[in-house]
N, C-alpha and C. Protein backbone atom coordinates (compact mmCIF):
# COMPACT_ATOMS: atom_id res chain seq x y z
N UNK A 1 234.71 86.71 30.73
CA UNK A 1 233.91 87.28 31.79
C UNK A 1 233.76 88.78 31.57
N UNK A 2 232.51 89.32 31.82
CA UNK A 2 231.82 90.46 31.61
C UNK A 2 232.34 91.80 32.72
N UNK A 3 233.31 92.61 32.85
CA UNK A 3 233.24 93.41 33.71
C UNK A 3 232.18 94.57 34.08
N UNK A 4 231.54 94.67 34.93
CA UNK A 4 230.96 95.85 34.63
C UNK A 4 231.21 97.13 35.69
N UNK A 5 231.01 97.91 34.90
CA UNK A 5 231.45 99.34 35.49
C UNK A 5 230.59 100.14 36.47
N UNK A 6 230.66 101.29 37.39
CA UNK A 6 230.17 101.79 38.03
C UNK A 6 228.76 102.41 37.15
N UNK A 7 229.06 102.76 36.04
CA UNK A 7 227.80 103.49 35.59
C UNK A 7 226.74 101.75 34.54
N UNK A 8 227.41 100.87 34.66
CA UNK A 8 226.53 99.40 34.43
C UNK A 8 225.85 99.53 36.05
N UNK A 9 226.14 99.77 37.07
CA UNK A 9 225.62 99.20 38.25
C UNK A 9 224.48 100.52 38.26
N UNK A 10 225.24 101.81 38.40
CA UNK A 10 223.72 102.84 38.10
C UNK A 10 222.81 102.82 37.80
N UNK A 11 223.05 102.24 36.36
CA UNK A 11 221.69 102.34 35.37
C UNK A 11 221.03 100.91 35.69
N UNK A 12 221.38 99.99 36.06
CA UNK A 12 220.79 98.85 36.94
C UNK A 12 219.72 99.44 37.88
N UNK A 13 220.42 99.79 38.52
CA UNK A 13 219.83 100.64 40.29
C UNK A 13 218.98 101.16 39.62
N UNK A 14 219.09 102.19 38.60
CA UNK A 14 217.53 103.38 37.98
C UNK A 14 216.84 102.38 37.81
N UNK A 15 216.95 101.50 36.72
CA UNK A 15 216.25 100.73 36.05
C UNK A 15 215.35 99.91 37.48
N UNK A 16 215.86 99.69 38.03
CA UNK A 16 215.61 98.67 39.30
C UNK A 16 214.04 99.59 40.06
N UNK A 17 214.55 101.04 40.56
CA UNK A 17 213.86 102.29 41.07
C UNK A 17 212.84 102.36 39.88
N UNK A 18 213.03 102.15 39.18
CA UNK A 18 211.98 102.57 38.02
C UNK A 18 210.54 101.96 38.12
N UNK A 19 211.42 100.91 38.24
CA UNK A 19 210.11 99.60 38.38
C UNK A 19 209.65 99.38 39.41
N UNK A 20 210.16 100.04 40.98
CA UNK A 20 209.23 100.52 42.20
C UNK A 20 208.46 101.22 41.85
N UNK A 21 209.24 102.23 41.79
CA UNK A 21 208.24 103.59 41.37
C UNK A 21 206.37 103.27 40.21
N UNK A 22 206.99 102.47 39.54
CA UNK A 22 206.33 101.86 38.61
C UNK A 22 204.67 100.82 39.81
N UNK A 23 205.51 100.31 40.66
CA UNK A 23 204.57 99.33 41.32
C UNK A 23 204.12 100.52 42.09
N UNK A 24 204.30 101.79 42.54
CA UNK A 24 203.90 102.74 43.72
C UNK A 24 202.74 103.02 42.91
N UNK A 25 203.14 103.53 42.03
CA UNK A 25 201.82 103.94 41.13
C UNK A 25 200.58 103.26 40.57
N UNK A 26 200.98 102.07 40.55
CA UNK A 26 200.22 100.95 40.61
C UNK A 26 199.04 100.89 42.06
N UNK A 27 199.81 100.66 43.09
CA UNK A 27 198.97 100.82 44.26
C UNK A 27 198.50 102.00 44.15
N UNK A 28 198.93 102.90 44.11
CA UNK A 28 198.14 104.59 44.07
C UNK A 28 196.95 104.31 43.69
N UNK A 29 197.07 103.81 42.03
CA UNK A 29 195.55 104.23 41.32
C UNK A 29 194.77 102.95 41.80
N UNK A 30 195.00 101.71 42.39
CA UNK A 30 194.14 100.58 43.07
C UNK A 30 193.74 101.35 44.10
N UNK A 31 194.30 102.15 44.85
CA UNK A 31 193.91 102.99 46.26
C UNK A 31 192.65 103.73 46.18
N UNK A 32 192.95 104.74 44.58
CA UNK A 32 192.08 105.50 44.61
C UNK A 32 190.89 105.16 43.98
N UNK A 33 191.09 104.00 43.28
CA UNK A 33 189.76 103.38 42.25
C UNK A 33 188.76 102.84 43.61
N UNK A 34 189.78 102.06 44.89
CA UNK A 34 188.93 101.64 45.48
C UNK A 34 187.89 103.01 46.55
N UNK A 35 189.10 103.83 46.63
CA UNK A 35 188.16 105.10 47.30
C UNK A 35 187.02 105.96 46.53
N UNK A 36 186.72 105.72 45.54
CA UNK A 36 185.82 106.01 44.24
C UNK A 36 184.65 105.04 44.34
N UNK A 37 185.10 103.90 44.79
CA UNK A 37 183.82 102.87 44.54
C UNK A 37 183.52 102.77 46.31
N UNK A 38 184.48 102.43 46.83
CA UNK A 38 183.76 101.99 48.16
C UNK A 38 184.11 103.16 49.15
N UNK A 39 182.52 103.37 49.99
CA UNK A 39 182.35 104.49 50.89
C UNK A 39 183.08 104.26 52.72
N UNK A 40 184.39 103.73 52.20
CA UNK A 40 185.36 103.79 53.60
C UNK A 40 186.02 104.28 54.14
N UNK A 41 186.20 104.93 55.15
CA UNK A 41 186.42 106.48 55.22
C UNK A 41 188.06 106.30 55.09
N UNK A 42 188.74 105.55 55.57
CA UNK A 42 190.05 105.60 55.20
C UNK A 42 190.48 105.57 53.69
N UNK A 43 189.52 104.63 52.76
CA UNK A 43 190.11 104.63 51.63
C UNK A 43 189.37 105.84 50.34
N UNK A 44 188.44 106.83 51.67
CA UNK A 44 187.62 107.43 50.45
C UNK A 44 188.29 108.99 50.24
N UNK A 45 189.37 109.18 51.33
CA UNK A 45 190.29 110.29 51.03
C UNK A 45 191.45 109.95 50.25
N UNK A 46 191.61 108.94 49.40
CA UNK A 46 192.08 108.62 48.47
C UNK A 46 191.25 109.16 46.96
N UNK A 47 189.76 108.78 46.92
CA UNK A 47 189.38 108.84 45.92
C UNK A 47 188.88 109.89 45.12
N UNK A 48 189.70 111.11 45.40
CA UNK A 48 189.55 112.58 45.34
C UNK A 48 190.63 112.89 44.42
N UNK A 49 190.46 113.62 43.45
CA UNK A 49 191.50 114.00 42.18
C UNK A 49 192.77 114.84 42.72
N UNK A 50 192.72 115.35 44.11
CA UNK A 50 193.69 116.04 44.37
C UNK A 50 194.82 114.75 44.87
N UNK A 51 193.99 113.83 45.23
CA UNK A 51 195.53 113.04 45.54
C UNK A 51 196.00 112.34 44.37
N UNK A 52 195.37 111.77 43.53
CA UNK A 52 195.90 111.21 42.40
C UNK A 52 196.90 111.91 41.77
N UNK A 53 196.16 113.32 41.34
CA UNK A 53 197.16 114.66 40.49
C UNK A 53 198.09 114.73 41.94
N UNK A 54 198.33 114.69 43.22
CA UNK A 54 199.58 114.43 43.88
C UNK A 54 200.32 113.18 43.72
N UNK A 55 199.94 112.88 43.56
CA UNK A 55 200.98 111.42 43.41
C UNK A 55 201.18 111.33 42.43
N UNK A 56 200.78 111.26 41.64
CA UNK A 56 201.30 110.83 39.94
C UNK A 56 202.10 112.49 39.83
N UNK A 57 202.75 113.54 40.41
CA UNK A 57 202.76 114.75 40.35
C UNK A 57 204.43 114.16 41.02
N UNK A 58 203.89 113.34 41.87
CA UNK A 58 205.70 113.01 42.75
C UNK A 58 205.86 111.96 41.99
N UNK A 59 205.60 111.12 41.46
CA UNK A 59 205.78 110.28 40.44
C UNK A 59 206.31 110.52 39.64
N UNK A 60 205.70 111.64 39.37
CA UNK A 60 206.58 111.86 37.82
C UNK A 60 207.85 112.68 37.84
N UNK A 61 208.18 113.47 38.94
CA UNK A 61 209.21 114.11 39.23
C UNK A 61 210.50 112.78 39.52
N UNK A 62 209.95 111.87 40.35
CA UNK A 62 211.21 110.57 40.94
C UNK A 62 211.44 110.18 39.06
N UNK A 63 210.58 109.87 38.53
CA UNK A 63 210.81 109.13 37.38
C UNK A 63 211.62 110.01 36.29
N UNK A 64 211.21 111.08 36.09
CA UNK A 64 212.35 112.24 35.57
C UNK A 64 213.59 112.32 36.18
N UNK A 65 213.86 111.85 37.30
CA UNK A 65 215.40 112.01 37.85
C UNK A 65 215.66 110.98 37.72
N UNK A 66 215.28 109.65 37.73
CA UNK A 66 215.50 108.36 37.56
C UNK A 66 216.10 108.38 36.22
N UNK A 67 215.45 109.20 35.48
CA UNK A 67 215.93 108.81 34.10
C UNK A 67 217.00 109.79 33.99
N UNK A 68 216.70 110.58 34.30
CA UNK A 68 218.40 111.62 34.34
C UNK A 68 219.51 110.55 34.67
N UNK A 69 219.04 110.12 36.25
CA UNK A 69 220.54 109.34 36.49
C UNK A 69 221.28 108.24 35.13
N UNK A 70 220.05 107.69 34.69
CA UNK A 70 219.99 106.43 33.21
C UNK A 70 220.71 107.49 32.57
N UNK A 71 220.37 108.51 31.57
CA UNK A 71 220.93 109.35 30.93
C UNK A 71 222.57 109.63 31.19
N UNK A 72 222.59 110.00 32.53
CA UNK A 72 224.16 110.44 33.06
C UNK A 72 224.98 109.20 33.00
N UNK A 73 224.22 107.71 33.24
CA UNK A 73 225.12 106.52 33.11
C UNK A 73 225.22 106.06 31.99
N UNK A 74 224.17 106.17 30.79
CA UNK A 74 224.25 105.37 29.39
C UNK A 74 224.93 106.23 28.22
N UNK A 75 224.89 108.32 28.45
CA UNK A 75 225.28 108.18 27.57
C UNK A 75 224.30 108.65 26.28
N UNK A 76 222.96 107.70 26.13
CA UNK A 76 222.63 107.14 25.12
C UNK A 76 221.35 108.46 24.80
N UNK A 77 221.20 108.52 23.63
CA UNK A 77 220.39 109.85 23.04
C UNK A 77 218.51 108.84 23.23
N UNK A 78 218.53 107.53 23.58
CA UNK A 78 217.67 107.05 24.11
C UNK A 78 216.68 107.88 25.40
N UNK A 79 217.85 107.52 25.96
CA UNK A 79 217.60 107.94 27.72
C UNK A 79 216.96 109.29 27.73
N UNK A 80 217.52 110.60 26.59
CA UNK A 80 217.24 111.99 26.27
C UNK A 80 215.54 112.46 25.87
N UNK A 81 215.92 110.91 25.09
CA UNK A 81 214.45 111.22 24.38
C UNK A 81 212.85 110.45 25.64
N UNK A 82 213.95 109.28 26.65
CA UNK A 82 212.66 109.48 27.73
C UNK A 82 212.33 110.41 27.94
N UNK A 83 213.23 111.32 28.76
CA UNK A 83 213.30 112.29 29.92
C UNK A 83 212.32 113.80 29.21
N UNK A 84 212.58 113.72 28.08
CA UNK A 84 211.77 114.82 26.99
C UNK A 84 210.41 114.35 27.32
N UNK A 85 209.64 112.90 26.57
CA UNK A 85 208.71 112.28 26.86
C UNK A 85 208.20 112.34 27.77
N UNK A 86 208.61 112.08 29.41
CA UNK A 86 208.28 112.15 30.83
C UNK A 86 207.86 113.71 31.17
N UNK A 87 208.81 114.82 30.62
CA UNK A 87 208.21 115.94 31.08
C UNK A 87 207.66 116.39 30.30
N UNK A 88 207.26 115.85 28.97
CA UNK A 88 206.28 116.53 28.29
C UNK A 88 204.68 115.72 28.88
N UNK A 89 204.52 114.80 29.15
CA UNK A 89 203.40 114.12 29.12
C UNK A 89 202.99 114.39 30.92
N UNK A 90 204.10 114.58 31.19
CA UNK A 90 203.61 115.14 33.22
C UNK A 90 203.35 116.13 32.97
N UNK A 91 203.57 117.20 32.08
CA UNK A 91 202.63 118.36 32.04
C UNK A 91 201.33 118.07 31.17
N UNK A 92 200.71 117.75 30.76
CA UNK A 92 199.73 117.38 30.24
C UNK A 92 198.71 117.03 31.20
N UNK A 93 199.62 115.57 31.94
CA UNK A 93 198.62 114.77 32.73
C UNK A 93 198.30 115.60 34.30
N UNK A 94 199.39 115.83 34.46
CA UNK A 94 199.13 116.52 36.32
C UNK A 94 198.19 118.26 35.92
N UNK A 95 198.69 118.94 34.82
CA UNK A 95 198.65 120.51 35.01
C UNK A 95 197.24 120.39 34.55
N UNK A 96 196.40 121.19 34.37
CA UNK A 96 195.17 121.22 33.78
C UNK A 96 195.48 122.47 32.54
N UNK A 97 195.52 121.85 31.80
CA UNK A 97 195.82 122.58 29.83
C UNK A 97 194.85 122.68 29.22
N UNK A 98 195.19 123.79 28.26
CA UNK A 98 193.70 124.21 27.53
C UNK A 98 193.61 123.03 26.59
N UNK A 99 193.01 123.30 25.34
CA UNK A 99 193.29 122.49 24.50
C UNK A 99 194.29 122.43 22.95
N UNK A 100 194.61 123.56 23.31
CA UNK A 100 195.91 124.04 22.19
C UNK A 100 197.29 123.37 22.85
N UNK A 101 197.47 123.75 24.02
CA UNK A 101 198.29 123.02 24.61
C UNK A 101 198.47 121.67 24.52
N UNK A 102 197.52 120.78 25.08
CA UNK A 102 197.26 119.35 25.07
C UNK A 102 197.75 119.30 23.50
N UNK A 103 197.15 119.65 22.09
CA UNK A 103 197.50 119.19 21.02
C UNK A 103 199.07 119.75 20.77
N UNK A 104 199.64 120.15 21.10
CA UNK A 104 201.02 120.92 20.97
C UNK A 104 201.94 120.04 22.14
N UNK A 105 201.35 119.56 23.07
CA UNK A 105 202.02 118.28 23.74
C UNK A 105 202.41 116.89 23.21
N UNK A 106 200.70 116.42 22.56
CA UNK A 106 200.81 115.38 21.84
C UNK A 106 201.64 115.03 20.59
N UNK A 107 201.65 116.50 19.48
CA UNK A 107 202.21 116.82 18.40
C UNK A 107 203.62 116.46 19.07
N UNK A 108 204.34 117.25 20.06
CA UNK A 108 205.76 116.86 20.59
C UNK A 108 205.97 115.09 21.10
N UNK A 109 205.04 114.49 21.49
CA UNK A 109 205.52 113.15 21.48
C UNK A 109 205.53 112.70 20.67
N UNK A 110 204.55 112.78 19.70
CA UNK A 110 204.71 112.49 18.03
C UNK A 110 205.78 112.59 17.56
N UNK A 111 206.19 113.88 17.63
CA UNK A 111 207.53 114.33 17.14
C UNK A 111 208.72 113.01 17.77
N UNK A 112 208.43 113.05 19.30
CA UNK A 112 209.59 112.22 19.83
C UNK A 112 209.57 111.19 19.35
N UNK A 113 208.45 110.23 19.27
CA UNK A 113 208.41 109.04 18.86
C UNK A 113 209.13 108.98 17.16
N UNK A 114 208.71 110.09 16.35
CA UNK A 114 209.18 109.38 14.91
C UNK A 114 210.83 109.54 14.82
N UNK A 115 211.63 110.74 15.87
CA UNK A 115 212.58 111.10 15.77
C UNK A 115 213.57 109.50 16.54
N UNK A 116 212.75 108.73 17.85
CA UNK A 116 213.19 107.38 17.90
C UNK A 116 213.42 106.34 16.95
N UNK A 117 212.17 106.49 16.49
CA UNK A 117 212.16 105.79 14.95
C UNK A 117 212.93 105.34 13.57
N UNK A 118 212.81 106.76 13.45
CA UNK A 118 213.67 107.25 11.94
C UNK A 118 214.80 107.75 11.96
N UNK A 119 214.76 108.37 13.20
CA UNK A 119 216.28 109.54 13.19
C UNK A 119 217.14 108.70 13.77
N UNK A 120 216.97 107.73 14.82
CA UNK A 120 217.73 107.50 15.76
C UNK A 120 218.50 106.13 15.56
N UNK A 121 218.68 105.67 14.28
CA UNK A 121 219.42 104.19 14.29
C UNK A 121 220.59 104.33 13.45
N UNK A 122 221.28 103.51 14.02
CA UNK A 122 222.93 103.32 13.53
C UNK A 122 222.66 103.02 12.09
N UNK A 123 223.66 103.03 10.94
CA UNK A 123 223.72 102.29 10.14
C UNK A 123 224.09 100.97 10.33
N UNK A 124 224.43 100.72 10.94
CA UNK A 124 224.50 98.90 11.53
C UNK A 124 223.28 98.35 12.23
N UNK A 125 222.84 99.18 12.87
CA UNK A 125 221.36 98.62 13.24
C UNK A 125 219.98 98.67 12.23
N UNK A 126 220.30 99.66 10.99
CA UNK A 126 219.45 99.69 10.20
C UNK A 126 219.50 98.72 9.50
N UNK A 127 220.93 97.90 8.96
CA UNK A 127 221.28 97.39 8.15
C UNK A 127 220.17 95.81 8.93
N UNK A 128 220.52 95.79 9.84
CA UNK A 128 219.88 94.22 10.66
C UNK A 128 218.52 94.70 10.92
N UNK A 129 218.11 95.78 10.68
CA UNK A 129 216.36 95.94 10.40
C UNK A 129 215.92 95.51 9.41
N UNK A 130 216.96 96.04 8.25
CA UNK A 130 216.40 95.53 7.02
C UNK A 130 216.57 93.84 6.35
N UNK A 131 217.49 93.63 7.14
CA UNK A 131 217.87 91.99 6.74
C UNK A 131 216.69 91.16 7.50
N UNK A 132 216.06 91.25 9.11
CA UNK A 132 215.51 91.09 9.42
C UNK A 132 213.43 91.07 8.95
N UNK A 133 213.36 92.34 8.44
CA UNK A 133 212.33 92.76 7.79
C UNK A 133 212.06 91.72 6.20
N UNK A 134 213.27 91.27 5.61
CA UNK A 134 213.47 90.99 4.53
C UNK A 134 212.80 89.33 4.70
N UNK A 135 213.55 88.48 5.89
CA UNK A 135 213.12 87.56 6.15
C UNK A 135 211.72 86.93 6.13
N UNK A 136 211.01 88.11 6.96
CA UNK A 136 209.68 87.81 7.47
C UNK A 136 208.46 87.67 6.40
């Protein structure tokens, strides 16, 4: 039998919050697509860029601490490289950037992504990449 620890139940809970947060945002942009198309006055003060860039603005702040808490429970240089990802790409998406910026954003997820990639595996996990890879 599996014990699990206070920081197993944490990163549960984030993980859990994540995927609200995840469905909030979901309704957000159904809210505002529908205040864009249909002229109803309740749903057409939705369909204005200032609330979207607000919400996806608190969005992305819950989801940056969400992942902090993941980070503080796992440990894992994973979790590091969300939380990098999340605030590099919420400045992009919420701030309005020139276009040197925007490419100096993207270049940094680039960066993040190959450093997941390449940099970031055990020699035991490489070893079952390559046995795996070998198979196929």
């Amino acid at each position: 039998m599996k014990t699990f620890s206070v920081s197993d139940y944490l990163f549960k809970a984030a993980s859990i919050l994540e995927l609200l947060i995840g469905v909030c945002v979901l309704i957000l942009c159904v809210m505002c697509g529908l205040g864009m198309i249909l002229p109803v006055e309740p749903l057409h003060s939705f369909g204005n860029a200032a609330t979207i860039r607000a919400g996806l603005g608190n969005a992305s702040y819950i989801i940056i601490g969400v992942e902090f808490i993941k980070m503080i429970a796992s440990h894992k240089i994973e979790t590091i490289l969300d939380i990098i990802a999340f605030a590099l790409s919420r400045e992009m998406i919420i701030h309005e950037t020139t276009p040197l910026e925007n490419l100096l954003t993207v270049a940094g997820v680039v960066l993040l992504f190959f450093i997941r990639r390449f940099l970031n595996t055990m020699p035991s996990e490489r070893s079952k990449e390559t046995i795996s890879q070998s198979d196929v």
